[in-house]
Short mmCIF file of C-alpha atoms in Angstrom, two decimals:
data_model
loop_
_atom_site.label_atom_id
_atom_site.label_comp_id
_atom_site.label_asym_id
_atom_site.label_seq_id
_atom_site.Cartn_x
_atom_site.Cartn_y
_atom_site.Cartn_z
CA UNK A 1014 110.12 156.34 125.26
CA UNK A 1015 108.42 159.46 125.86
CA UNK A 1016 111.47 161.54 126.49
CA UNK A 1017 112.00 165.11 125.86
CA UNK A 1018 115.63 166.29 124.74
CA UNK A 1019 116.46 169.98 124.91
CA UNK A 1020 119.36 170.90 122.26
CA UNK A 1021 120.86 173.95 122.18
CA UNK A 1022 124.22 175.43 120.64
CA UNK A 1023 126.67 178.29 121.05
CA UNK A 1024 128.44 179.67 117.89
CA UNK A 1025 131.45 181.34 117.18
CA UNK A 1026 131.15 184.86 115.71
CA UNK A 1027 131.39 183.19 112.32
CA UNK A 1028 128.53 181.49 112.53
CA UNK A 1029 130.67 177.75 113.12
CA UNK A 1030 129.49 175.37 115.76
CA UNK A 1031 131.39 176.20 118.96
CA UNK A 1032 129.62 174.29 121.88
CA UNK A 1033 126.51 172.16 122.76
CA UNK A 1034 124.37 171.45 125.92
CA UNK A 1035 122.09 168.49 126.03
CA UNK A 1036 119.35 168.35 128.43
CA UNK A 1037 116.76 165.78 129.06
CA UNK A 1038 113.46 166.35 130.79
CA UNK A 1039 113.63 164.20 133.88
CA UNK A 1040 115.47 165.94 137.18
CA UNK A 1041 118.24 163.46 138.09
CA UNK A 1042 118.75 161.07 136.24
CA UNK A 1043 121.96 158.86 135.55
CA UNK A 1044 120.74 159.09 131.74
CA UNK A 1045 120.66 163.20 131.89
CA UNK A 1046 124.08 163.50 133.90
CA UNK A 1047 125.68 161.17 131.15
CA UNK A 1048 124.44 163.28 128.42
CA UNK A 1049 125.21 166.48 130.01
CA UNK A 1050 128.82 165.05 130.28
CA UNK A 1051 128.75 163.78 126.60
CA UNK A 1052 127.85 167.19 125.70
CA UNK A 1053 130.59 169.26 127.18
CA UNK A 1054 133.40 166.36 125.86
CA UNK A 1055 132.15 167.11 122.68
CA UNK A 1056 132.14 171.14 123.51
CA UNK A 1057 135.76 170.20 124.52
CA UNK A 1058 136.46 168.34 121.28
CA UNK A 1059 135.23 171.52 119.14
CA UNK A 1060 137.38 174.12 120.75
CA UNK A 1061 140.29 172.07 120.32
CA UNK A 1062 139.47 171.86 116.37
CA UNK A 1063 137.70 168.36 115.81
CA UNK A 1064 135.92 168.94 112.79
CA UNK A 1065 132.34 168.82 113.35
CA UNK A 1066 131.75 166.25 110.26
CA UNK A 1067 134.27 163.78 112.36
CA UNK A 1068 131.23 163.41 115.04
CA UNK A 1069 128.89 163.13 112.84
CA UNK A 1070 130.32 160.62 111.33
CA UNK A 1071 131.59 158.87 114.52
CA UNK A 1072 127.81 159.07 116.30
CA UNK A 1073 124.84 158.83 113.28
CA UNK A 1074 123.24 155.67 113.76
CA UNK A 1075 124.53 154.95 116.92
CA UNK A 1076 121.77 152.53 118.22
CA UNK A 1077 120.29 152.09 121.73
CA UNK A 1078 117.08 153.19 123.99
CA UNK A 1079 114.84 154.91 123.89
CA UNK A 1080 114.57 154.82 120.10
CA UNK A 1081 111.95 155.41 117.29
CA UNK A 1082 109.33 158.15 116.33
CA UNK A 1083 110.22 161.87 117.20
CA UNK A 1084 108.53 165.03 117.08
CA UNK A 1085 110.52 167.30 115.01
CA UNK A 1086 109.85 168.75 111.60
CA UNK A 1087 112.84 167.40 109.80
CA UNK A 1088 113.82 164.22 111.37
CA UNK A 1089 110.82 161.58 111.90
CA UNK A 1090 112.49 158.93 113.38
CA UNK A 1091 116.17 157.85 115.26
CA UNK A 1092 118.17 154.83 116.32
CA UNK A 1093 119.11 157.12 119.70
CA UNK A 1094 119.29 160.33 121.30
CA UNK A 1095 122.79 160.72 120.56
CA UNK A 1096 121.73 159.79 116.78
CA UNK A 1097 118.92 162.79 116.89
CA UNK A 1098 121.73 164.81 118.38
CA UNK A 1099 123.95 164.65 115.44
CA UNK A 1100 121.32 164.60 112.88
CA UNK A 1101 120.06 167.73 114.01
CA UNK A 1102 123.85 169.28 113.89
CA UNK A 1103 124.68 167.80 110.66
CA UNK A 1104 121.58 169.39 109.23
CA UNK A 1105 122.04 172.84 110.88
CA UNK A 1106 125.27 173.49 110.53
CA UNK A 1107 126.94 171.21 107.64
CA UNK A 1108 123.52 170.83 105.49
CA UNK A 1109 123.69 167.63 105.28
CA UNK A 1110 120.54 166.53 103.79
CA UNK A 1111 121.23 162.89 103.77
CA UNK A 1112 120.49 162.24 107.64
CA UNK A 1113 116.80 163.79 107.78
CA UNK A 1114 113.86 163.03 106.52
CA UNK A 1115 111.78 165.78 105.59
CA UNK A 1116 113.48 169.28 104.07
CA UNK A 1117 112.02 172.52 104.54
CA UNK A 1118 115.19 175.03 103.20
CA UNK A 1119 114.71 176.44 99.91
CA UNK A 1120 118.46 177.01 99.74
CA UNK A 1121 118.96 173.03 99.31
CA UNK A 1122 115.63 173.18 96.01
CA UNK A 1123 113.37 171.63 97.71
CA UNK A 1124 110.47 174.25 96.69
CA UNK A 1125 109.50 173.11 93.01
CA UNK A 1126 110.09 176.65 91.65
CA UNK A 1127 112.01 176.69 88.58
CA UNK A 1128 111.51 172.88 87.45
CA UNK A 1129 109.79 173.59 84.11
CA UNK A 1130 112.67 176.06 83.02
CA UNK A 1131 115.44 174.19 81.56
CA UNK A 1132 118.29 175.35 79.15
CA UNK A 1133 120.28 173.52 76.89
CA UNK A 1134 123.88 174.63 75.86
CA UNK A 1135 124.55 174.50 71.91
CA UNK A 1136 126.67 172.54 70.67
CA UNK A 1137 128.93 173.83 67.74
CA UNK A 1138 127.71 173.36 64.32
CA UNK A 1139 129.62 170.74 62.56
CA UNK A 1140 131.15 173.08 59.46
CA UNK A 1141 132.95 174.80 62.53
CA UNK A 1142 134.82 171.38 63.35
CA UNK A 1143 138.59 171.14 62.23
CA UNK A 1144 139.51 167.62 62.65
CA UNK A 1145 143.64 167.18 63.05
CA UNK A 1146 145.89 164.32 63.51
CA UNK A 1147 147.33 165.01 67.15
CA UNK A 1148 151.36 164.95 67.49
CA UNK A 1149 152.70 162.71 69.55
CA UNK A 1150 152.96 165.06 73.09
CA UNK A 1151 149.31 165.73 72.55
CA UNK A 1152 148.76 161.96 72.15
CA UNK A 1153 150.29 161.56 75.53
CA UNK A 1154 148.63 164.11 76.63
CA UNK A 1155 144.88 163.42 75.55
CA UNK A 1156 146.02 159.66 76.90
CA UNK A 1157 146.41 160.86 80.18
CA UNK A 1158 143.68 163.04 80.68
CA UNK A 1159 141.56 160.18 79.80
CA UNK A 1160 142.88 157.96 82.45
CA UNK A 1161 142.27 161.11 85.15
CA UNK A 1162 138.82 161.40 83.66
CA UNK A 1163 138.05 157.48 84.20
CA UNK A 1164 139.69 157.77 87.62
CA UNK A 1165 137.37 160.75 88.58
CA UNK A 1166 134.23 159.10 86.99
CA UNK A 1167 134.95 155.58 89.14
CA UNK A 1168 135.19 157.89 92.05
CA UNK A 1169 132.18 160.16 91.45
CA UNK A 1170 130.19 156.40 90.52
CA UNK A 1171 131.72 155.33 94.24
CA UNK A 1172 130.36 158.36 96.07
CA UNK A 1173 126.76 157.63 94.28
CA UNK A 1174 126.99 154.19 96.00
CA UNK A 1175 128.10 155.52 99.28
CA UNK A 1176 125.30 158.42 99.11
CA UNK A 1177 122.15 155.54 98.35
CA UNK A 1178 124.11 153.66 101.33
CA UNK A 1179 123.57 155.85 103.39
CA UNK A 1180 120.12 156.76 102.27
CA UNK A 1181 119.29 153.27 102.50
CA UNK A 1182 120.07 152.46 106.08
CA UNK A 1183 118.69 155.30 108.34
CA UNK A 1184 116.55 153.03 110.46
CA UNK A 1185 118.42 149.75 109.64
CA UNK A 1186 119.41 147.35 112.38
CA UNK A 1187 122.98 145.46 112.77
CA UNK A 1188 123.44 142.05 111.06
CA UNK A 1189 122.59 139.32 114.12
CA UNK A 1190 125.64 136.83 112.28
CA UNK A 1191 128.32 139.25 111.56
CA UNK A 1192 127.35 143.07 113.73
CA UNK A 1193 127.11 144.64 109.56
CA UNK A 1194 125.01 147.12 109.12
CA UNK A 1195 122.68 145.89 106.65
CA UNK A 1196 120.20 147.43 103.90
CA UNK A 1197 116.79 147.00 103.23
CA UNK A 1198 115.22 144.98 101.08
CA UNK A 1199 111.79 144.71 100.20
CA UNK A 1200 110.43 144.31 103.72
CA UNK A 1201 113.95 142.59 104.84
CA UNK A 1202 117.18 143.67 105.99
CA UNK A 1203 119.95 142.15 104.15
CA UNK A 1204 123.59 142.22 105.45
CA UNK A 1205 126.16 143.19 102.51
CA UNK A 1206 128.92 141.41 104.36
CA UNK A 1207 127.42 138.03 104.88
CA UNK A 1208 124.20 138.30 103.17
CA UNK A 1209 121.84 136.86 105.87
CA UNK A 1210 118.47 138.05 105.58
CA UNK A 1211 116.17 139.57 108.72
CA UNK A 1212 113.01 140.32 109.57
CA UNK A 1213 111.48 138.32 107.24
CA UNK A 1214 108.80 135.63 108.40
#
């Protein structure tokens, strides 16, 4: 909608997000004196020790006008200003690298140095392998270190899921049946809770 957003930030001396101010272009407006007030609750909200990440989470994706294309180097497009707010703070200060679109830190690898240098670690030669039957503690033992390493591999596979969720549904629109968000699909958005299909024709 043609509207220009002014972000800045004030820091603690260790570098941690302290306060924001949010300032919109046009002199006036009901839409600027709204933000400026969402900006100093959520000042309010980080002095009192509401982790960052919990507003992130609370406000990325949060949909209304004026929407779409932007004009910043890391994040092309949004659902809202209060969505390009917290994409731009998530990427700053908790490097999130989920909620943008293009990366430019060479801190995160993005630079393609160093991709053609891999090394292996050896594995022991097989005359070095003892092979003996375990007693019946270490039995125990081995049997429950197995469980904790299929409980920690179902939760590592569930945080994979949640991560291509998420990468997924950046510009995706709510479900019209059931307010999901949904995923894309092809050309489509389909809703994982009810499964309706949009924007196809």
């Amino acid at each position: 909608g043609g509207q220009v957003i002014f972000l800045r930030s004030g820091e603690y001396n260790d570098g941690t997000l302290g306060e924001i101010f949010i300032d919109l272009y046009k002199e006036g407006s009901t839409v600027r004196s709204m933000m400026n007030c969402f900006a100093i609750a959520i000042s309010v909200g980080l002095q009192y020790g509401v982790p960052l990440e919990e507003f992130v989470d609370k406000f990325v994706f949060t949909k209304f006008e004026p929407a779409g294309m932007v004009d910043h180097p890391n994040i092309k497009t949004t659902t809202s200003m209060v969505d390009f707010v917290f994409r731009v703070l998530a990427y700053e200060y908790l490097g999130r690298t989920d909620l943008v679109h293009v990366l430019d830190k060479p801190e995160i690898g993005n630079t393609g140095e160093g991709d053609d240098e891999v090394s292996f670690l050896g594995s022991p030669e097989l005359s070095s392998v003892h092979v003996t039957a375990p007693s019946a503690n270490i039995a125990q033992t081995m049997a429950a270190q197995k469980m904790q390493r299929v409980a920690v591999k179902a939760e590592a596979g569930l945080d994979a899921v949640n991560a291509a969720a998420k990468n997924m549904q950046s510009d995706a629109p709510a479900c019209n049946t059931c307010g999901h968000t949904t995923m894309r699909s092809g050309t489509c958005y389909k809703c994982l809770n009810c499964g309706t299909s949009m924007g196809c024709s």
